[in-house]
CSV table of C-alpha atoms in Angstrom, one decimal:
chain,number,residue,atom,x,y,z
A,129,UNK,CA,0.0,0.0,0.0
A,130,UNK,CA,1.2,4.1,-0.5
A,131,UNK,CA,2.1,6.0,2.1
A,132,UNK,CA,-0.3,7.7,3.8
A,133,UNK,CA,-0.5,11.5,1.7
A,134,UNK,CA,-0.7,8.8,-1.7
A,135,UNK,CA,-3.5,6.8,-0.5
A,136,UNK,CA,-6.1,6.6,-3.5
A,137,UNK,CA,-10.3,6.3,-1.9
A,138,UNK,CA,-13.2,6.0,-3.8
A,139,UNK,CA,-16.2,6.9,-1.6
A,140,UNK,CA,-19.1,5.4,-3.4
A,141,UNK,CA,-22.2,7.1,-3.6
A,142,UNK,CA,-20.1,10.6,-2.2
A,143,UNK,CA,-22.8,13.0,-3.5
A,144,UNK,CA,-25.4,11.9,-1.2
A,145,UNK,CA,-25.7,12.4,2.9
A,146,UNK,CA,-23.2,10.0,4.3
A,147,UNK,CA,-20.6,9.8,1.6
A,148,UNK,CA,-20.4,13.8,1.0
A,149,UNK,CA,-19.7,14.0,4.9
A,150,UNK,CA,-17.0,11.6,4.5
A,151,UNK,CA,-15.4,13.6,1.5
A,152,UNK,CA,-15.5,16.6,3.1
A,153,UNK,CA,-13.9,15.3,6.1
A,154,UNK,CA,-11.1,13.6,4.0
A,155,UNK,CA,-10.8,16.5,2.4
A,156,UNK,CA,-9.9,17.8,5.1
A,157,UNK,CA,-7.2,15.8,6.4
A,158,UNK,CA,-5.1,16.7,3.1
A,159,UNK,CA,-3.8,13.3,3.1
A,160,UNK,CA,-5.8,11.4,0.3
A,161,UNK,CA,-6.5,11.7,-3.3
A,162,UNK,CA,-10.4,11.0,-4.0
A,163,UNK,CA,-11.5,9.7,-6.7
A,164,UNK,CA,-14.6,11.6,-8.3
A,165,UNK,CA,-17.3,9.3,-9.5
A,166,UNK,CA,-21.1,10.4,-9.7
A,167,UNK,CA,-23.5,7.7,-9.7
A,168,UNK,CA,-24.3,9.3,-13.2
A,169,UNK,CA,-20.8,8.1,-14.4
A,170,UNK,CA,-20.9,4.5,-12.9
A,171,UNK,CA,-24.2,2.1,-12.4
A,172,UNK,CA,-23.4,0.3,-9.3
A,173,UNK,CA,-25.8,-2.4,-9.7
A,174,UNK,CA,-23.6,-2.8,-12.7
A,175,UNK,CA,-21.1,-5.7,-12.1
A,176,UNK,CA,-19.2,-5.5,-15.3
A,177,UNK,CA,-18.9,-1.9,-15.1
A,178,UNK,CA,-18.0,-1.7,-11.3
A,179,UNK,CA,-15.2,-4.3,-11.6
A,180,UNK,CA,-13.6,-2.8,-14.6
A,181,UNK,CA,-13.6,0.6,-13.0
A,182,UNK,CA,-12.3,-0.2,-9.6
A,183,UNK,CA,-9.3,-2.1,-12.1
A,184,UNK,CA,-8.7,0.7,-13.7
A,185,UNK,CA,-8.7,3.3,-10.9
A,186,UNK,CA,-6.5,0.9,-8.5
A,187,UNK,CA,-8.0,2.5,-5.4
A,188,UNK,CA,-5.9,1.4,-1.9
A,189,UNK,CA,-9.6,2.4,0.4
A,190,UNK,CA,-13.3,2.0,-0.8
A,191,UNK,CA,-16.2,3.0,0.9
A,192,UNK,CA,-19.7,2.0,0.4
A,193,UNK,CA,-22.1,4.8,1.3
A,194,UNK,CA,-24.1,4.2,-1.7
A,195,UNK,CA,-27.9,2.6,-1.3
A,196,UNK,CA,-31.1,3.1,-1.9
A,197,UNK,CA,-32.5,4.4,1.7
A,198,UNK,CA,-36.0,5.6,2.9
A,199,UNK,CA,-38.5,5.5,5.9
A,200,UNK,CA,-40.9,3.1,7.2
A,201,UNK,CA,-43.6,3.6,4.2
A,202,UNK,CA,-41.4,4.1,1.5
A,203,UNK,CA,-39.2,0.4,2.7
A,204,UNK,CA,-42.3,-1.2,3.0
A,205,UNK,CA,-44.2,-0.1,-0.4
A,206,UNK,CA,-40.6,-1.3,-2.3
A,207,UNK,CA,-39.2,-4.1,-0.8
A,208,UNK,CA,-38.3,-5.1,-4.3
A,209,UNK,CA,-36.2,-2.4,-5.3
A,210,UNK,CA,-34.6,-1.7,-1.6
A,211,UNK,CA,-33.5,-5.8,-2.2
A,212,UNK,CA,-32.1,-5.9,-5.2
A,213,UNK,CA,-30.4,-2.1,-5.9
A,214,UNK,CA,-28.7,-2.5,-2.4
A,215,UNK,CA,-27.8,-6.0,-2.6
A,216,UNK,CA,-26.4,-5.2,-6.4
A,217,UNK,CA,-24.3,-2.6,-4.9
A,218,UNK,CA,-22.9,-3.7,-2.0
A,219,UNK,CA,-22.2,-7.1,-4.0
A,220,UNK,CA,-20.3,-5.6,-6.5
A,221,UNK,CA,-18.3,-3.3,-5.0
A,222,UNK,CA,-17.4,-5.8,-2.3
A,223,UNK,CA,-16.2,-8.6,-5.3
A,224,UNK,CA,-15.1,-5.9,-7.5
A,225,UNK,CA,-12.4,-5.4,-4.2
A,226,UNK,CA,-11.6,-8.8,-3.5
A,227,UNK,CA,-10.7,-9.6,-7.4
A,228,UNK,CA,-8.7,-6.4,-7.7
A,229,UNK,CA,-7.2,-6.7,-4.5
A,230,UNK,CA,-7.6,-3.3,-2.6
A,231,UNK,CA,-6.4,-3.0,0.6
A,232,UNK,CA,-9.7,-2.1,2.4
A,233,UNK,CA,-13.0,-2.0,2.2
A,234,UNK,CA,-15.4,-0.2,4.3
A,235,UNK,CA,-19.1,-1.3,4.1
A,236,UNK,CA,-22.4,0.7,5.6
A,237,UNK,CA,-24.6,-1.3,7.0
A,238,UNK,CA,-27.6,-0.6,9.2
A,239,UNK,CA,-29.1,-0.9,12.3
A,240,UNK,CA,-32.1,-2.1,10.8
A,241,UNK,CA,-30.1,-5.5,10.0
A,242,UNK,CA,-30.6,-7.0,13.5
A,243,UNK,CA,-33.8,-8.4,14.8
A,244,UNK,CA,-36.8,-6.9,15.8
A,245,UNK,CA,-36.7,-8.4,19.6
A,246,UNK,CA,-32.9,-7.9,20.0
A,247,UNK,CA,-32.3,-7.8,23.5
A,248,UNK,CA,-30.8,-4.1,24.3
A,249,UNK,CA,-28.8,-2.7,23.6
A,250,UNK,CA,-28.1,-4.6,20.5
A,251,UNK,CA,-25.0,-6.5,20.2
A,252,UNK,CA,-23.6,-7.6,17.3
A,253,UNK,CA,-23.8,-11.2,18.1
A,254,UNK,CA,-27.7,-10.4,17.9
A,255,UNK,CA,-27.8,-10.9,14.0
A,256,UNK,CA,-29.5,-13.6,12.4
A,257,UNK,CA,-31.0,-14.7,16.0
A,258,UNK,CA,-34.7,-14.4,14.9
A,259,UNK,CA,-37.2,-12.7,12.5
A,260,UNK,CA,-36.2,-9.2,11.3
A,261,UNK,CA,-39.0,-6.2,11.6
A,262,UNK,CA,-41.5,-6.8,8.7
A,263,UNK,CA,-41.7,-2.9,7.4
A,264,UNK,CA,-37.8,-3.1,6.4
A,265,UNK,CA,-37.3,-6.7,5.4
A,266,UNK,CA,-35.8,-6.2,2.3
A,267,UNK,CA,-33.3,-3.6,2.8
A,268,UNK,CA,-32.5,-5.8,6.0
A,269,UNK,CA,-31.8,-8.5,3.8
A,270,UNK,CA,-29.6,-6.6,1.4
A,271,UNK,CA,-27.4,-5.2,3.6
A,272,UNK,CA,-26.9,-8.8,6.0
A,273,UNK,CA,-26.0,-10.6,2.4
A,274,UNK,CA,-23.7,-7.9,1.4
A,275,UNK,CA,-22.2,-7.9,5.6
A,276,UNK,CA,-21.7,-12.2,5.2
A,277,UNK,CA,-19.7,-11.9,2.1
A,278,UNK,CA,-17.7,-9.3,3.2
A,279,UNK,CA,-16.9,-11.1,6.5
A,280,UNK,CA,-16.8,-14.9,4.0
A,281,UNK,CA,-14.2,-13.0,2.2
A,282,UNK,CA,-12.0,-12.1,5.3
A,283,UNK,CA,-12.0,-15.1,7.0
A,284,UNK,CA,-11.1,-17.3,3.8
A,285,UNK,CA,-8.8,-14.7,2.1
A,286,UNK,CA,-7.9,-12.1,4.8
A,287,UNK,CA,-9.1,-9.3,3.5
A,288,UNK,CA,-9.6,-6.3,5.3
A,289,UNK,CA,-13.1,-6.2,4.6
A,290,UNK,CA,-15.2,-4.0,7.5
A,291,UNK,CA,-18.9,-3.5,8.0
A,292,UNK,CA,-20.2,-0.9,10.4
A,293,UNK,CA,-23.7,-0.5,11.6
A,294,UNK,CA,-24.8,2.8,12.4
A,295,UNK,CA,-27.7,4.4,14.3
A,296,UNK,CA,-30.0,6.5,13.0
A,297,UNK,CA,-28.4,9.1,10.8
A,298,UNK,CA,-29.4,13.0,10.8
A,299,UNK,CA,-27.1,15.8,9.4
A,300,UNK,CA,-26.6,18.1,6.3
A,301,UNK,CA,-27.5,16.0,3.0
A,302,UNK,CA,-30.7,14.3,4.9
A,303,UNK,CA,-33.7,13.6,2.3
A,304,UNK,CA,-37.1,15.4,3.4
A,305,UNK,CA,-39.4,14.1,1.7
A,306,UNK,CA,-42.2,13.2,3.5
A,307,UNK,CA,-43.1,9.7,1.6
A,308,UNK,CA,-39.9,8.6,1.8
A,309,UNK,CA,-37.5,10.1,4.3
A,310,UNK,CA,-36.4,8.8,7.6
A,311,UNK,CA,-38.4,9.9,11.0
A,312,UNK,CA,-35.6,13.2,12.0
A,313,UNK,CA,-36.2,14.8,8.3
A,314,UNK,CA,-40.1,14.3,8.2
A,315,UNK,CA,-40.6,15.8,11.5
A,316,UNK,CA,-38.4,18.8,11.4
A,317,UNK,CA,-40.4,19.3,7.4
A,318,UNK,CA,-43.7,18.8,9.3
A,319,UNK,CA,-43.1,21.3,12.3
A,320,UNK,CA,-41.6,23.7,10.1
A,321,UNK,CA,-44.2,24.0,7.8
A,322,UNK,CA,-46.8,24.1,9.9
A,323,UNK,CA,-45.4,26.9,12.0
A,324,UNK,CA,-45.7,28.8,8.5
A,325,UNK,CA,-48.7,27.9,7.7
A,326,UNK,CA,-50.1,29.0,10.9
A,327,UNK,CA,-51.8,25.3,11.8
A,328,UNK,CA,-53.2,24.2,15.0
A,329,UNK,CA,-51.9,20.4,15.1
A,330,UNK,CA,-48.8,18.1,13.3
A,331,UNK,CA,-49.7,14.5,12.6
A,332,UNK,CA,-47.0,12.2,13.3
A,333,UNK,CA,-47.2,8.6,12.3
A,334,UNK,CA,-47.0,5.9,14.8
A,335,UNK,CA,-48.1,5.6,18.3
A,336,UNK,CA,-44.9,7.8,19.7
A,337,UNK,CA,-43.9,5.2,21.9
A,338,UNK,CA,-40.6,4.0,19.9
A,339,UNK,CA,-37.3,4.7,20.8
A,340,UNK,CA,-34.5,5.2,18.5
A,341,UNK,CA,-31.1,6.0,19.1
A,342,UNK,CA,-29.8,9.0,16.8
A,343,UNK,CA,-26.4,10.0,15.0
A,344,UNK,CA,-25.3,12.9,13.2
A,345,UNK,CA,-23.9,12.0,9.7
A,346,UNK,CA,-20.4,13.5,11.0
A,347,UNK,CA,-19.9,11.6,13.9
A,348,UNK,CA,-20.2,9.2,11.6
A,349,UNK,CA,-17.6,10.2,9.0
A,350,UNK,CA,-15.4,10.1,11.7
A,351,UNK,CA,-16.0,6.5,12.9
A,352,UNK,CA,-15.0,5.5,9.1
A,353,UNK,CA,-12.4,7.2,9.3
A,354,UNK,CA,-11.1,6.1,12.7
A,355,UNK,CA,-11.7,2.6,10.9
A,356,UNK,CA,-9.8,3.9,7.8
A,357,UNK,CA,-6.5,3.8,10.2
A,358,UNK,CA,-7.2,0.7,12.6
A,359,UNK,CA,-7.0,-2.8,12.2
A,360,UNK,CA,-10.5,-3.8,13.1
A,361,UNK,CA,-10.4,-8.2,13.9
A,362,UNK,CA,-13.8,-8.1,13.8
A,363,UNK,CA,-15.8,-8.3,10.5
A,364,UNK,CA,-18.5,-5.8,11.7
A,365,UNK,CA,-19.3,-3.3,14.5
A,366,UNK,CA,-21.7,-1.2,15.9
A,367,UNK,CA,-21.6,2.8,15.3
A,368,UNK,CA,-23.8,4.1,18.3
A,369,UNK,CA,-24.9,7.4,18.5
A,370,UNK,CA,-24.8,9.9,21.1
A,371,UNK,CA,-28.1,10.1,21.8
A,372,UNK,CA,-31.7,7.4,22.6
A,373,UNK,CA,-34.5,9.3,22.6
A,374,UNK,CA,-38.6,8.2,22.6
A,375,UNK,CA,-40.1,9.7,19.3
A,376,UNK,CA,-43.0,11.5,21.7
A,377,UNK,CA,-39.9,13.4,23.2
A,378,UNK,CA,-37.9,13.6,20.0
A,379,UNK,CA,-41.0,15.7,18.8
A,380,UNK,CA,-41.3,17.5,22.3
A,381,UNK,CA,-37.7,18.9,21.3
A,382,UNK,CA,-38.2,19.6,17.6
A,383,UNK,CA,-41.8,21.5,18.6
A,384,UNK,CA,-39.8,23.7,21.1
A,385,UNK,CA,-36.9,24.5,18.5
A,386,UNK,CA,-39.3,25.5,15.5
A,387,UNK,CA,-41.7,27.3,18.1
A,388,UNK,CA,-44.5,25.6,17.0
A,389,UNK,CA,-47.9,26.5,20.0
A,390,UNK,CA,-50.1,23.9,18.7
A,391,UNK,CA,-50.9,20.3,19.2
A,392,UNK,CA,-49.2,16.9,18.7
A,393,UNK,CA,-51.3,14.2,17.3
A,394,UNK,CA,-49.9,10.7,17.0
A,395,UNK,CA,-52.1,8.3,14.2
A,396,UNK,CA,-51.7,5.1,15.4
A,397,UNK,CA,-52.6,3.8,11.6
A,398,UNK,CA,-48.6,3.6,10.6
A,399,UNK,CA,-46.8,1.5,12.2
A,400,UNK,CA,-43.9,2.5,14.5
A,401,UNK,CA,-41.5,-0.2,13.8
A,402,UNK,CA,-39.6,-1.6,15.8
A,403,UNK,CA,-40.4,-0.4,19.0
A,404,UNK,CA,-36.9,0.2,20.7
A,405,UNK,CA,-33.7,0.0,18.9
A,406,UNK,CA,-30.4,0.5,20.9
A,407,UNK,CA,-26.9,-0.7,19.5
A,408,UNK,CA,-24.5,-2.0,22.2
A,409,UNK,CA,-21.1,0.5,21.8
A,410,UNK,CA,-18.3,-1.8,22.9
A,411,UNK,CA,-16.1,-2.5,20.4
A,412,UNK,CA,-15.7,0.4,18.9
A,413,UNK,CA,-15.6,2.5,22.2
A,414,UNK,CA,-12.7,-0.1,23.5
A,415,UNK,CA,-10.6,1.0,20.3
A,416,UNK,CA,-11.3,4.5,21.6
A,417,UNK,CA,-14.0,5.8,19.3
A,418,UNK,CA,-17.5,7.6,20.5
A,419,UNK,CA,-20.0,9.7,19.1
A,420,UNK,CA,-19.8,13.3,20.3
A,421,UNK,CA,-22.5,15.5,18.5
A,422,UNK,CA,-25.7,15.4,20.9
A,423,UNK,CA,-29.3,16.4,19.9
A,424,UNK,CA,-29.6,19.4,21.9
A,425,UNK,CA,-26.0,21.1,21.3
A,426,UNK,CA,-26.2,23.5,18.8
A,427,UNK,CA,-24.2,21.0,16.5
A,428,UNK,CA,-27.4,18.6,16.7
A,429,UNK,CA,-31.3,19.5,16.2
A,430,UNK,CA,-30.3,23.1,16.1
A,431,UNK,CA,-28.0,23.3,13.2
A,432,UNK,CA,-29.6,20.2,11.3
A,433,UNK,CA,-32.9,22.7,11.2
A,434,UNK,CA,-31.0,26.1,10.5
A,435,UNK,CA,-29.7,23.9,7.7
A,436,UNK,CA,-33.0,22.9,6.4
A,437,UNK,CA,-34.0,26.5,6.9
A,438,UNK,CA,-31.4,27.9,5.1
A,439,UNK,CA,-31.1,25.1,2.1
A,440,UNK,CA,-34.1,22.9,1.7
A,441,UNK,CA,-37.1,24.8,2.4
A,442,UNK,CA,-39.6,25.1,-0.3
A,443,UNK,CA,-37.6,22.5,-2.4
A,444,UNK,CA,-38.4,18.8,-2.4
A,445,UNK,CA,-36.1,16.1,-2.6
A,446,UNK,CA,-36.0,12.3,-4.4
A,447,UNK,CA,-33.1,10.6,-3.0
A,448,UNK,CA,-32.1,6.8,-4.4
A,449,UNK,CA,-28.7,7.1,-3.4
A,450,UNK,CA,-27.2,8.2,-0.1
């Protein structure tokens, strides 16, 4: 491998959420050349394409940060495409790796891979230990079949393959659309807009009783690239964020920090999910790695709405890759 200020990365998918955070961060550290690559220029789901690119290029790191992500309704109304575009990805990038031999390869996983009744906080040894929550099966899937190659392909060839699992992600880059973003965007959207258009109640789906555990897209970057420059044993780990909060409460905060006066209705008709999701931090926090970013510093809810404030109001977005 180069020294360190030659290391080549490609960060795939770096235009969206979690892979622009990650350039910008490496960007920052003035010690890699990254490659540019716009989903427009390369199909990931594409195997031909993807190996003979990653040949040519020669990168020493690749991350996967690309994927087709979304909320509860929109993961259960296309289980289809959430399985096969994120499998296809993941899949390819992961062979296109091994066969081209590149030193390392960092994969995104979810939380959303491990059971619906994990025991919490949710250890890694939790996966595959019983059914998975219904409204996310398929992206579930995806990402546990891309995870078990990655880790087949370190244990039989010894490659330094990594999958990390990370909480609930919020930060610049988020998608707010409300049929298919995540529960942080559609909420901060949903508040917002009704403070402007003067309304006396929000609707927010579910019961309000789940709890989810939050982290901001750069506390994230970080953790990949505190992986970048460890040797990790393990095959995949846990990135838990700095906060676990009760969606009633979550919306308790966002109502104060858009001043909205009126009323919170929850409509029990959509589902919540699963109803507490909490990852165990162990291994990463015995390598000497934690989140830092909480919800209520200015760095957290704050700044994530002064962003949507200044950058996404009045504009919609259609997100297929992060």
């Amino acid at each position: 491998m180069k020294k360190d200020k030659n290391k080549l990365v490609f960060i795939a998918g770096q235009n969206g959420m979690v892979g622009s955070a990650v350039y910008k961060l490496l960007k920052s550290k003035k010690k890699y050349n990254i490659l540019d690559c716009s989903r427009k220029k390369l199909d990931l789901t594409n195997q031909e394409k993807v190996y003979n690119w990653i040949k040519k290029k020669k990168p020493d790191i690749v991350i996967n940060a690309a994927g087709r992500v979304g909320g509860i309704l929109d993961n259960s109304r296309f289980q289809d495409e959430y399985l096969y575009i994120n499998s296809m990805i993941g899949l390819n990038l992961a062979n296109a790796c091994h066969k081209n031999d590149v030193h390392k390869f960092i994969n995104l996983g979810s939380a959303c891979i491990y059971p619906k009744d994990s025991k919490q906080p949710i250890k890694e040894s939790s996966l595959l230990s019983s059914k998975l929550e219904p409204t996310n099966e398929g992206y579930a899937l995806a990402k546990i079949l891309v995870l078990k190659y990655c880790e087949y392909l370190q244990k039989k060839f010894k490659k330094n393959f990594i999958t990390l699992q990370p909480a609930n992600l919020y930060g610049e880059g988020d998608n707010f659309d409300l049929q298919s973003s995540h529960v942080m965007p559609a909420l901060i959207r949903k508040f917002h807009e009704a403070v402007k258009e003067k309304k006396y109640t929000v609707e927010v789906w579910g019961s309000g009783i789940a709890q989810r555990e939050f982290l901001h897209v750069d506390d994230l970057a970080r953790a990949i690239y505190f992986c970048m420059n460890k040797k990790i044993k393990n095959s995949f780990v846990n990135v838990s964020g700095a906060d676990s909060i009760k969606i009633i409460d979550l919306c308790k905060l966002i109502k104060k920090i858009t001043n909205f006066k009126g009323e919170i209705i929850f409509n029990k008709n959509y589902p919540d999910g699963v109803l507490k999701r909490k990852l165990e931090k162990r291994i990463l926090s015995s390598l000497g790695w934690k989140a830092k970013i909480k919800l209520n510093s200015y760095h957290g809810i704050k700044s994530y709405y002064e962003y949507f404030k200044k950058n996404i109001d009045n504009k919609y977005f259609f997100f297929y890759f992060l």
